[in-house]
Short mmCIF file of C-alpha atoms and ligand atoms in Angstrom, two decimals:
data_model
loop_
_atom_site.label_atom_id
_atom_site.label_comp_id
_atom_site.label_asym_id
_atom_site.label_seq_id
_atom_site.Cartn_x
_atom_site.Cartn_y
_atom_site.Cartn_z
CA MET A 27 -0.04 0.01 0.05
CA ARG A 28 1.27 3.47 -0.84
CA ALA A 29 2.12 5.38 2.35
CA ALA A 30 -0.21 8.36 1.20
CA GLN A 31 -3.09 6.02 1.32
CA ARG A 32 -2.52 4.36 4.87
CA SER A 33 -4.55 5.58 7.75
CA ARG A 34 -3.15 6.64 11.07
CA GLN A 35 -4.10 3.47 12.59
CA GLN A 36 -2.44 1.38 9.99
CA THR A 37 0.73 3.43 10.31
CA LEU A 38 0.51 2.79 13.99
CA ALA A 39 0.01 -1.04 13.62
CA LEU A 40 2.96 -1.20 11.12
CA ARG A 41 5.10 0.85 13.30
CA ARG A 42 4.23 -1.54 16.46
CA GLN A 43 5.07 -4.67 14.25
CA LEU A 44 8.34 -3.11 12.91
CA ILE A 45 10.03 -0.48 15.06
CA GLY A 46 11.61 -1.29 18.54
CA SER A 47 9.20 -0.45 21.17
CA SER A 48 11.77 1.48 23.13
CA CYS A 49 11.44 4.21 20.40
CA LYS A 50 8.68 6.18 21.92
CA LEU A 51 5.81 8.40 20.53
CA PHE A 52 4.72 11.51 21.59
CA PHE A 53 1.09 11.03 23.13
CA PRO A 54 1.52 7.17 23.02
CA ASN A 55 -2.18 6.62 23.72
CA ASP A 56 -3.34 8.75 20.69
CA PRO A 57 -0.30 9.60 18.63
CA VAL A 58 -0.33 12.25 15.99
CA LYS A 59 0.60 11.46 12.30
CA ILE A 60 2.51 14.41 10.71
CA VAL A 61 3.00 14.59 6.78
CA LYS A 62 4.21 18.28 6.43
CA ALA A 63 5.39 21.31 8.31
CA GLN A 64 6.12 24.87 7.58
CA GLY A 65 7.52 27.61 9.93
CA GLN A 66 6.28 26.80 13.37
CA TYR A 67 3.19 24.82 12.09
CA MET A 68 2.80 20.96 11.61
CA TYR A 69 0.07 19.28 9.62
CA ASP A 70 -1.59 15.84 10.07
CA GLU A 71 -2.79 13.65 7.31
CA ASN A 72 -6.33 15.35 7.38
CA GLY A 73 -4.68 18.64 6.86
CA ARG A 74 -5.23 19.96 10.36
CA GLN A 75 -2.57 22.54 11.59
CA TYR A 76 -0.77 22.01 15.02
CA LEU A 77 1.24 24.78 16.74
CA ASP A 78 4.62 23.10 17.46
CA CYS A 79 6.12 24.43 20.78
CA ILE A 80 8.24 21.46 21.08
CA ASN A 81 10.68 21.51 18.04
CA ASN A 82 14.00 23.20 18.68
CA VAL A 83 15.52 21.25 15.91
CA ALA A 84 13.62 23.02 13.31
CA HIS A 85 15.34 26.11 14.63
CA VAL A 86 14.68 28.49 11.88
CA GLY A 87 11.30 27.06 10.87
CA HIS A 88 10.35 23.66 9.62
CA CYS A 89 11.28 23.18 5.80
CA HIS A 90 12.67 26.85 5.68
CA PRO A 91 12.92 27.37 1.88
CA ASP A 92 16.62 29.06 2.15
CA VAL A 93 17.83 25.76 3.93
CA VAL A 94 15.91 23.37 1.57
CA LYS A 95 17.32 25.33 -1.43
CA ALA A 96 20.95 25.31 0.08
CA ALA A 97 20.73 21.36 0.42
CA HIS A 98 19.20 21.06 -3.02
CA GLU A 99 21.69 23.05 -4.72
CA GLN A 100 24.78 21.38 -3.01
CA ASN A 101 23.35 17.79 -3.54
CA GLN A 102 23.15 18.53 -7.43
CA LEU A 103 26.74 19.54 -7.39
CA LEU A 104 28.73 17.24 -4.86
CA ASN A 105 28.45 15.32 -1.71
CA THR A 106 31.44 13.59 -0.48
CA ASN A 107 33.50 13.08 2.68
CA SER A 108 35.90 15.79 4.19
CA ARG A 109 39.38 14.08 2.92
CA TYR A 110 39.02 16.42 -0.11
CA LEU A 111 39.62 20.03 0.10
CA HIS A 112 36.23 21.88 -0.07
CA ASP A 113 35.33 25.59 0.69
CA ASN A 114 32.10 24.85 2.52
CA LEU A 115 33.98 23.18 5.30
CA VAL A 116 36.27 25.89 5.90
CA ASP A 117 33.70 28.61 5.32
CA TYR A 118 31.50 27.05 7.75
CA ALA A 119 34.18 26.63 10.40
CA GLU A 120 35.06 30.13 10.02
CA ARG A 121 31.55 31.46 10.43
CA LEU A 122 31.15 29.37 13.51
CA SER A 123 34.28 30.72 14.89
CA LYS A 124 32.75 34.35 14.61
CA THR A 125 30.12 33.50 16.96
CA LEU A 126 32.41 32.02 19.83
CA PRO A 127 35.12 33.51 21.96
CA GLU A 128 38.57 33.42 20.07
CA GLU A 129 39.99 30.71 22.26
CA LEU A 130 37.42 28.19 20.66
CA CYS A 131 38.93 28.01 17.22
CA ILE A 132 39.23 24.49 16.23
CA PHE A 133 36.47 22.52 14.97
CA TYR A 134 35.24 19.03 14.22
CA PHE A 135 32.02 18.20 12.41
CA LEU A 136 30.03 15.23 13.16
CA ASN A 137 26.29 13.78 12.59
CA SER A 138 24.50 13.91 15.87
CA GLY A 139 24.69 15.49 19.27
CA SER A 140 25.77 12.06 20.76
CA GLU A 141 28.78 11.87 18.50
CA ALA A 142 29.71 15.40 19.43
CA ASN A 143 29.59 14.56 23.20
CA ASP A 144 31.36 11.27 22.85
CA LEU A 145 34.14 13.15 20.97
CA ALA A 146 34.20 15.87 23.56
CA LEU A 147 34.75 12.97 26.17
CA ARG A 148 37.58 11.65 24.18
CA LEU A 149 39.15 15.08 23.79
CA ALA A 150 39.06 15.69 27.45
CA ARG A 151 40.38 12.41 28.50
CA GLN A 152 43.18 12.80 26.05
CA TYR A 153 44.14 16.31 26.88
CA THR A 154 43.89 15.76 30.73
CA LYS A 155 45.09 12.09 30.85
CA HIS A 156 42.26 11.70 33.40
CA GLU A 157 39.26 9.44 33.17
CA ASP A 158 36.48 10.68 35.50
CA VAL A 159 33.51 12.69 34.51
CA ILE A 160 31.35 15.05 36.91
CA VAL A 161 27.82 15.78 35.63
CA LEU A 162 24.64 17.17 37.02
CA ASP A 163 22.17 15.12 38.34
CA HIS A 164 19.12 14.35 35.84
CA ALA A 165 21.51 15.29 33.06
CA TYR A 166 21.17 13.79 29.73
CA HIS A 167 24.08 13.81 27.21
CA GLY A 168 23.04 11.34 24.59
CA HIS A 169 22.37 7.76 23.72
CA LEU A 170 25.89 6.41 22.99
CA THR A 171 27.04 3.69 25.61
CA SER A 172 29.71 6.34 26.68
CA LEU A 173 26.99 9.11 27.11
CA ILE A 174 24.15 6.83 28.92
CA ASP A 175 27.07 6.32 31.30
CA ILE A 176 27.22 10.07 32.13
CA SER A 177 23.47 10.71 31.83
CA PRO A 178 21.89 10.03 35.35
CA TYR A 179 18.46 10.99 33.66
CA LYS A 180 18.86 7.44 31.85
CA PHE A 181 21.14 5.36 33.97
CA ARG A 182 19.12 5.72 37.18
CA ASN A 183 16.55 3.63 35.40
CA LEU A 184 18.94 1.04 34.80
CA GLU A 185 19.80 -0.28 38.26
CA GLY A 186 22.23 -2.89 38.32
CA GLN A 187 23.13 -2.74 34.48
CA LYS A 188 26.06 -0.36 34.61
CA GLU A 189 28.57 -1.72 37.26
CA TRP A 190 31.31 0.78 36.32
CA VAL A 191 29.06 3.87 36.82
CA HIS A 192 29.38 5.72 40.04
CA VAL A 193 27.44 8.38 41.65
CA VAL A 194 28.85 10.16 44.66
CA CYS A 195 26.18 12.15 46.57
CA THR A 196 26.62 15.36 48.39
CA SER A 197 25.66 16.68 51.60
CA ALA A 198 21.85 16.59 51.14
CA CYS A 199 21.52 12.84 50.47
CA ASN A 200 18.14 11.42 50.13
CA TYR A 201 17.25 7.77 50.34
CA GLN A 202 17.79 7.22 46.75
CA LEU A 203 21.17 8.96 46.49
CA LEU A 204 22.26 7.14 49.67
CA VAL A 205 21.42 3.75 47.86
CA ASN A 206 23.34 5.14 44.84
CA LEU A 207 26.46 5.85 47.20
CA MET A 208 26.39 2.20 48.53
CA LYS A 209 26.27 1.00 44.98
CA SER A 210 29.17 3.52 43.88
CA LEU A 211 31.47 2.22 46.55
CA PHE A 212 30.65 -1.33 45.58
CA ASN A 213 31.49 -0.24 41.81
CA VAL A 214 34.71 1.52 42.51
CA LEU A 215 36.11 -1.49 44.21
CA ASN A 216 34.95 -3.56 40.96
CA THR A 217 35.81 -1.35 38.09
CA GLY A 218 37.67 1.30 36.28
CA TYR A 219 36.60 4.82 35.94
CA CYS A 220 33.91 7.12 37.36
CA SER A 221 31.29 9.57 36.75
CA PHE A 222 30.00 11.84 39.50
CA ALA A 223 26.69 13.52 39.64
CA ALA A 224 26.32 16.96 41.25
CA PRO A 225 23.25 18.75 42.33
CA VAL A 226 21.38 20.60 39.75
CA PRO A 227 21.93 24.38 40.41
CA ASP A 228 18.04 24.83 40.58
CA THR A 229 17.39 27.76 42.61
CA TYR A 230 13.44 26.99 42.70
CA ARG A 231 13.25 23.39 43.69
CA GLY A 232 17.01 22.43 44.44
CA LEU A 233 19.37 22.23 47.52
CA TYR A 234 19.83 26.10 47.51
CA ARG A 235 16.99 28.04 46.63
CA GLU A 236 16.19 31.70 45.81
CA ASP A 237 16.24 32.68 49.35
CA HIS A 238 19.91 31.34 49.79
CA GLU A 239 22.37 34.18 50.35
CA ASP A 240 24.92 32.89 47.79
CA SER A 241 23.56 29.83 45.78
CA VAL A 242 26.28 30.31 43.25
CA THR A 243 29.11 29.53 45.60
CA ALA A 244 27.08 26.89 47.40
CA TYR A 245 26.43 25.15 44.21
CA ALA A 246 29.79 25.29 43.06
CA ASN A 247 31.10 23.95 46.45
CA GLU A 248 29.12 20.84 45.89
CA VAL A 249 31.05 20.25 42.84
CA LYS A 250 34.35 21.20 44.82
CA ASN A 251 33.33 18.67 47.63
CA ILE A 252 33.04 16.00 44.79
CA ILE A 253 36.20 16.61 43.42
CA GLU A 254 37.96 16.28 47.04
CA GLN A 255 35.98 13.06 47.55
CA ALA A 256 37.30 11.78 44.33
CA HIS A 257 40.91 12.67 44.89
CA LYS A 258 40.79 11.09 48.28
CA ARG A 259 39.73 7.97 46.50
CA GLY A 260 42.71 8.33 44.01
CA ARG A 261 40.30 9.31 41.01
CA LYS A 262 41.35 12.07 38.75
CA ILE A 263 38.92 14.50 37.09
CA ALA A 264 38.90 14.68 33.27
CA ALA A 265 35.75 16.88 32.80
CA PHE A 266 32.83 18.63 34.13
CA PHE A 267 30.31 18.03 31.42
CA VAL A 268 27.17 20.17 31.74
CA GLU A 269 24.34 21.45 29.47
CA SER A 270 24.61 25.34 29.58
CA LEU A 271 20.84 25.29 30.39
CA PRO A 272 19.78 21.86 31.77
CA SER A 273 16.72 21.08 30.00
CA VAL A 274 15.75 17.44 30.62
CA GLY A 275 16.80 18.46 34.13
CA GLY A 276 13.74 20.72 34.11
CA GLN A 277 14.18 23.64 31.85
CA ILE A 278 16.92 25.12 34.76
CA ILE A 279 18.54 28.43 34.50
CA PRO A 280 21.75 28.02 36.64
CA PRO A 281 22.51 31.26 38.52
CA ALA A 282 25.12 33.48 36.68
CA GLY A 283 28.58 33.17 37.91
CA TYR A 284 28.20 29.33 38.77
CA PHE A 285 30.08 28.14 35.71
CA GLN A 286 33.04 30.30 36.36
CA LYS A 287 33.27 29.27 40.01
CA VAL A 288 32.83 25.47 38.84
CA ALA A 289 35.60 25.96 36.09
CA GLU A 290 37.93 27.21 38.81
CA HIS A 291 37.60 24.14 40.83
CA VAL A 292 37.74 21.81 37.80
CA HIS A 293 40.62 23.41 36.38
CA LYS A 294 42.58 23.18 39.51
CA ALA A 295 42.04 19.51 39.49
CA GLY A 296 43.33 19.39 35.97
CA GLY A 297 40.03 18.80 34.25
CA VAL A 298 38.22 20.82 31.49
CA PHE A 299 34.82 22.28 31.40
CA ILE A 300 32.42 21.03 28.62
CA ALA A 301 29.41 23.04 27.66
CA ASP A 302 26.90 20.93 25.97
CA GLU A 303 24.86 23.64 23.87
CA ILE A 304 22.93 20.95 21.80
CA GLN A 305 19.53 22.07 22.89
CA VAL A 306 20.08 25.62 23.65
CA GLY A 307 22.73 27.22 21.35
CA PHE A 308 22.27 29.20 18.21
CA GLY A 309 20.49 32.34 19.61
CA ARG A 310 17.57 30.53 21.22
CA VAL A 311 18.32 32.29 24.51
CA GLY A 312 17.91 35.60 22.90
CA LYS A 313 20.44 37.80 24.67
CA HIS A 314 23.26 35.80 23.42
CA PHE A 315 24.16 33.17 20.66
CA TRP A 316 25.39 30.56 23.11
CA ALA A 317 23.61 29.95 26.56
CA PHE A 318 26.86 29.76 28.31
CA GLN A 319 27.40 33.37 27.63
CA LEU A 320 24.40 34.05 30.11
CA GLN A 321 26.74 33.09 32.78
CA GLY A 322 28.86 36.31 32.08
CA GLU A 323 31.52 37.62 29.75
CA ASP A 324 34.40 36.23 31.49
CA PHE A 325 33.43 32.73 31.16
CA ILE A 326 34.72 30.52 28.41
CA PRO A 327 34.45 26.75 28.40
CA ASP A 328 37.29 24.54 27.09
CA ILE A 329 35.05 22.22 24.67
CA VAL A 330 31.71 23.17 23.19
CA THR A 331 29.36 20.76 21.62
CA MET A 332 26.50 21.52 19.19
CA GLY A 333 23.68 19.65 17.43
CA LYS A 334 19.98 19.70 17.06
CA PRO A 335 19.34 23.22 15.79
CA ILE A 336 22.64 23.49 13.91
CA GLY A 337 21.10 21.84 10.67
CA ASN A 338 17.51 22.67 11.05
CA GLY A 339 16.63 19.09 11.00
CA HIS A 340 19.57 17.93 8.75
CA PRO A 341 21.80 15.52 10.82
CA ILE A 342 24.72 17.85 11.66
CA ALA A 343 26.83 18.17 14.80
CA CYS A 344 30.01 20.13 15.92
CA VAL A 345 32.70 20.26 18.66
CA ALA A 346 34.50 23.48 19.16
CA THR A 347 37.39 23.42 21.29
CA THR A 348 40.98 25.04 22.03
CA LYS A 349 44.21 24.73 19.91
CA ASP A 350 45.99 23.07 22.75
CA ILE A 351 43.14 20.41 23.37
CA ALA A 352 42.96 19.69 19.66
CA GLU A 353 46.67 19.28 19.44
CA ALA A 354 46.75 17.01 22.49
CA PHE A 355 44.16 14.87 20.61
CA ALA A 356 46.24 14.95 17.50
CA ALA A 357 49.34 13.96 19.42
CA THR A 358 47.99 10.52 19.71
CA GLY A 359 48.56 10.12 15.96
CA VAL A 360 45.19 8.48 15.54
CA GLU A 361 43.16 9.94 12.71
CA TYR A 362 39.79 11.24 13.36
CA PHE A 363 37.69 10.30 10.36
CA ASN A 364 34.02 10.79 10.30
CA THR A 365 32.30 9.44 7.00
CA PHE A 366 29.67 12.05 6.84
CA GLY A 367 30.72 14.59 9.13
CA GLY A 368 31.54 18.01 7.41
CA ASN A 369 30.34 16.97 3.99
CA PRO A 370 29.58 19.72 1.69
CA VAL A 371 25.77 19.39 1.86
CA SER A 372 25.85 19.51 5.67
CA CYS A 373 28.19 22.53 5.55
CA ALA A 374 26.00 24.33 3.17
CA ILE A 375 22.89 23.77 5.25
CA GLY A 376 24.70 24.87 8.32
CA LEU A 377 25.71 28.00 6.43
CA ALA A 378 22.19 28.59 5.37
CA VAL A 379 20.80 28.06 9.01
CA LEU A 380 23.31 30.89 10.17
CA ASP A 381 22.21 33.12 7.16
CA VAL A 382 18.55 32.82 8.01
CA ILE A 383 19.25 33.50 11.75
CA GLU A 384 20.93 36.69 10.62
CA LYS A 385 18.86 37.77 7.92
CA GLU A 386 15.49 37.42 9.90
CA HIS A 387 17.04 38.59 13.21
CA LEU A 388 15.97 35.52 14.94
CA GLN A 389 18.00 36.08 18.05
CA ALA A 390 16.40 39.53 18.63
CA HIS A 391 12.87 37.89 17.96
CA ALA A 392 13.54 35.25 20.40
CA THR A 393 14.09 37.94 23.10
CA GLU A 394 10.91 39.88 22.05
CA VAL A 395 8.65 36.80 21.79
CA GLY A 396 10.13 35.02 24.72
CA ASN A 397 9.80 37.97 27.08
CA PHE A 398 6.22 38.35 25.75
CA LEU A 399 5.51 34.60 26.38
CA MET A 400 7.21 34.85 29.89
CA LYS A 401 5.05 37.98 30.78
CA LEU A 402 1.78 36.17 29.89
CA LEU A 403 2.80 33.05 31.58
CA LYS A 404 3.89 35.00 34.81
CA GLU A 405 0.19 36.49 34.56
CA GLN A 406 -1.12 33.08 34.70
CA LYS A 407 0.96 32.20 37.74
CA ILE A 408 -0.84 34.84 39.61
CA LYS A 409 -4.18 33.42 38.43
CA HIS A 410 -3.74 29.61 38.88
CA PRO A 411 -1.79 28.34 41.94
CA ILE A 412 -0.71 25.28 39.98
CA ILE A 413 1.96 27.41 38.48
CA GLY A 414 4.74 27.34 41.02
CA ASP A 415 7.53 28.92 38.69
CA VAL A 416 7.93 30.54 35.30
CA ARG A 417 11.54 30.78 34.13
CA GLY A 418 13.45 31.18 31.00
CA SER A 419 15.47 33.05 28.47
CA GLY A 420 14.55 33.91 25.18
CA LEU A 421 12.53 31.13 23.67
CA PHE A 422 13.66 28.55 26.25
CA ILE A 423 11.01 28.59 28.82
CA GLY A 424 9.81 26.32 31.64
CA VAL A 425 6.67 26.47 33.61
CA ASP A 426 6.92 24.28 36.74
CA LEU A 427 3.47 22.89 37.82
CA VAL A 428 3.25 22.13 41.52
CA LYS A 429 0.64 20.62 43.69
CA ASP A 430 1.18 23.17 46.56
CA GLN A 431 3.21 26.30 46.45
CA ALA A 432 4.94 25.69 49.79
CA GLU A 433 6.24 22.19 49.30
CA ARG A 434 6.66 22.50 45.47
CA THR A 435 5.56 18.96 44.88
CA PRO A 436 5.58 18.23 41.14
CA ALA A 437 2.25 18.14 39.63
CA THR A 438 3.04 15.26 37.37
CA ALA A 439 -0.34 13.96 36.55
CA GLU A 440 -1.74 17.40 36.03
CA ALA A 441 1.22 18.17 33.69
CA GLU A 442 0.30 15.29 31.59
CA TYR A 443 -3.21 16.05 31.56
CA LEU A 444 -2.50 19.56 30.34
CA ILE A 445 -0.21 18.63 27.38
CA THR A 446 -2.78 15.85 26.40
CA ARG A 447 -5.60 18.45 26.45
CA LEU A 448 -3.47 21.06 24.53
CA LYS A 449 -2.89 18.47 21.92
CA GLU A 450 -6.55 18.27 21.49
CA GLU A 451 -6.60 21.87 20.95
CA TYR A 452 -3.66 21.37 18.43
CA ILE A 453 -1.08 22.55 20.31
CA LEU A 454 2.01 20.41 20.73
CA LEU A 455 3.66 20.83 23.86
CA SER A 456 5.93 18.54 25.92
CA THR A 457 6.89 18.10 29.97
CA ASP A 458 10.32 17.44 31.53
CA GLY A 459 12.32 17.54 34.71
CA PRO A 460 12.75 14.72 37.05
CA GLY A 461 9.00 15.02 38.37
CA ARG A 462 8.05 15.38 34.62
CA ASN A 463 6.01 18.40 35.67
CA VAL A 464 7.82 21.29 33.94
CA LEU A 465 5.99 22.39 30.77
CA LYS A 466 8.75 22.96 28.05
CA PHE A 467 8.84 25.75 25.66
CA LYS A 468 11.34 25.60 23.00
CA PRO A 469 9.47 26.25 19.70
CA PRO A 470 11.00 27.17 16.23
CA MET A 471 12.42 30.42 16.53
CA CYS A 472 10.04 32.05 14.32
CA PHE A 473 7.27 31.61 17.04
CA SER A 474 5.20 34.75 16.84
CA MET A 475 3.33 36.86 19.38
CA GLU A 476 0.16 35.59 18.19
CA ASP A 477 1.35 32.09 18.85
CA ALA A 478 2.37 33.07 22.35
CA LYS A 479 -1.17 34.65 23.03
CA PHE A 480 -2.94 31.61 21.44
CA VAL A 481 -1.30 29.08 23.49
CA VAL A 482 -1.44 30.99 26.88
CA ASP A 483 -5.11 31.72 26.29
CA LYS A 484 -5.83 27.98 25.81
CA MET A 485 -3.67 27.09 28.81
CA ASP A 486 -5.63 29.55 30.90
CA GLN A 487 -9.20 27.97 29.67
CA LEU A 488 -7.71 24.47 30.38
CA LEU A 489 -6.42 25.29 33.82
CA THR A 490 -9.70 27.27 34.97
CA ASP A 491 -11.65 24.13 33.92
CA MET A 492 -9.32 21.86 35.76
CA GLU A 493 -9.78 24.18 38.84
CA LYS A 494 -13.62 23.93 38.54
CA GLU A 495 -13.49 20.26 38.15
CA TYR A 496 -11.51 20.12 41.24
CA LEU A 497 -13.85 22.07 43.25
CA ASN A 498 -16.71 20.02 42.09
CA GLN A 499 -15.31 16.77 43.26
N1 PMP B 528 22.90 16.56 24.67
C1 PMP B 528 21.59 17.21 25.08
C2 PMP B 528 21.44 18.16 25.80
C3 PMP B 528 20.50 16.50 24.28
O1 PMP B 528 19.40 17.05 24.61
C4 PMP B 528 20.58 15.48 23.28
C5 PMP B 528 19.31 15.03 22.54
N2 PMP B 528 18.06 15.10 23.05
C6 PMP B 528 22.03 15.00 23.08
C7 PMP B 528 22.81 15.51 23.68
C8 PMP B 528 22.01 13.80 22.03
O2 PMP B 528 21.85 14.43 20.71
P1 PMP B 528 21.41 13.37 19.50
O3 PMP B 528 20.09 12.69 19.82
O4 PMP B 528 21.37 14.19 18.28
O5 PMP B 528 22.47 12.29 19.51
#
């Protein structure tokens, strides 16, 4: 049967038959079949339009004509690997370098965020000659074996399966962290290298909150403690690996200055600072091109990884680093070859994405629309007690739903209900955070003021209905 003739139910049945069940669908009980998209809108098989608040990959808008044209034109000319000289590769690296601090001047191109993070890990280990990695709790850095192992978001569900992963908890252990500590000790005795999880610098629900006198130092000291504990056990730190704004961690905005303090401790221990910009880079945060720049002008990571939005849907990723780190990596004498990474088509697409960001002033647009959306959401917070916190920068926004304002207990079921109802109103939104209670706004950057108003009006209506239902129970 031709795909166009297949009903949604038939596609679903075939998918269940043929595709690994661990590949999940959005809205699994009633999944959406999408057949085309443009800008910030997606269309199902019946031509119904959905507003996309999820897709940070379609950064400059789904199927942007300039990006599609660049891909098509280069595809007609040549696509081959980077072992031949080609201007697209060097043009692209040069353009990216102009967006970054000048120290980050060497580039590697790859196909996915996971590949970029895996290479970042190799660079760090080669440069420092150390093995161990510190990550934030609830972090996700990719699906490769090496990255699941440094992604507490994933490996916490794999109890007993990863003997060589170690989580050292900090002063405020809860039961789960204590269990993990016991496991860590067992694992360290049995295995090789380590990863350590530091508390998320979340000033709303974390260890040190908005009322703490110096949450920056307090959170950075947690990392320092981890380093000291590791040293006592003869371990050596290769890297602090962090998303510039923890996204699966719950759309967290680390307090400014935290990265600088952490970097001081990590550098002192001989490690490097890796900023994962895979979700949050390329102007999404509005004020800056890179999310790590929200920390302050004086902060420069040693390695930056990029993915998702970089190719507007085409599989491209990149690692940027310093000359010293790149030279240490080259000194091994082992060639780094990536069959598809940095091919002329990928680079043409990457260049077109940068052109569109500039031409359409999408960074400034993210600030303008993001601020408007935050204002509307904050008005909703006053009206609906289920909204505990609204935080964000540009078009990276989290709405933290709580059962009660004092305890800040995650309103998980309510968040799930809300996104399901919004889907029925043709708005696609997702949840994240350890409690899966944070509504996560990261739409294509062409998201408009009207879209912002539309989605918040619908949310208001649904939350009002939910409150009425609750009162009638
Ligand atoms: N890092 C972060 C922060 C991510 O969100 C993701 C993907 N969700 C990755 C790395 C891995 O990227 P990919 O799926 O392209 O391998």
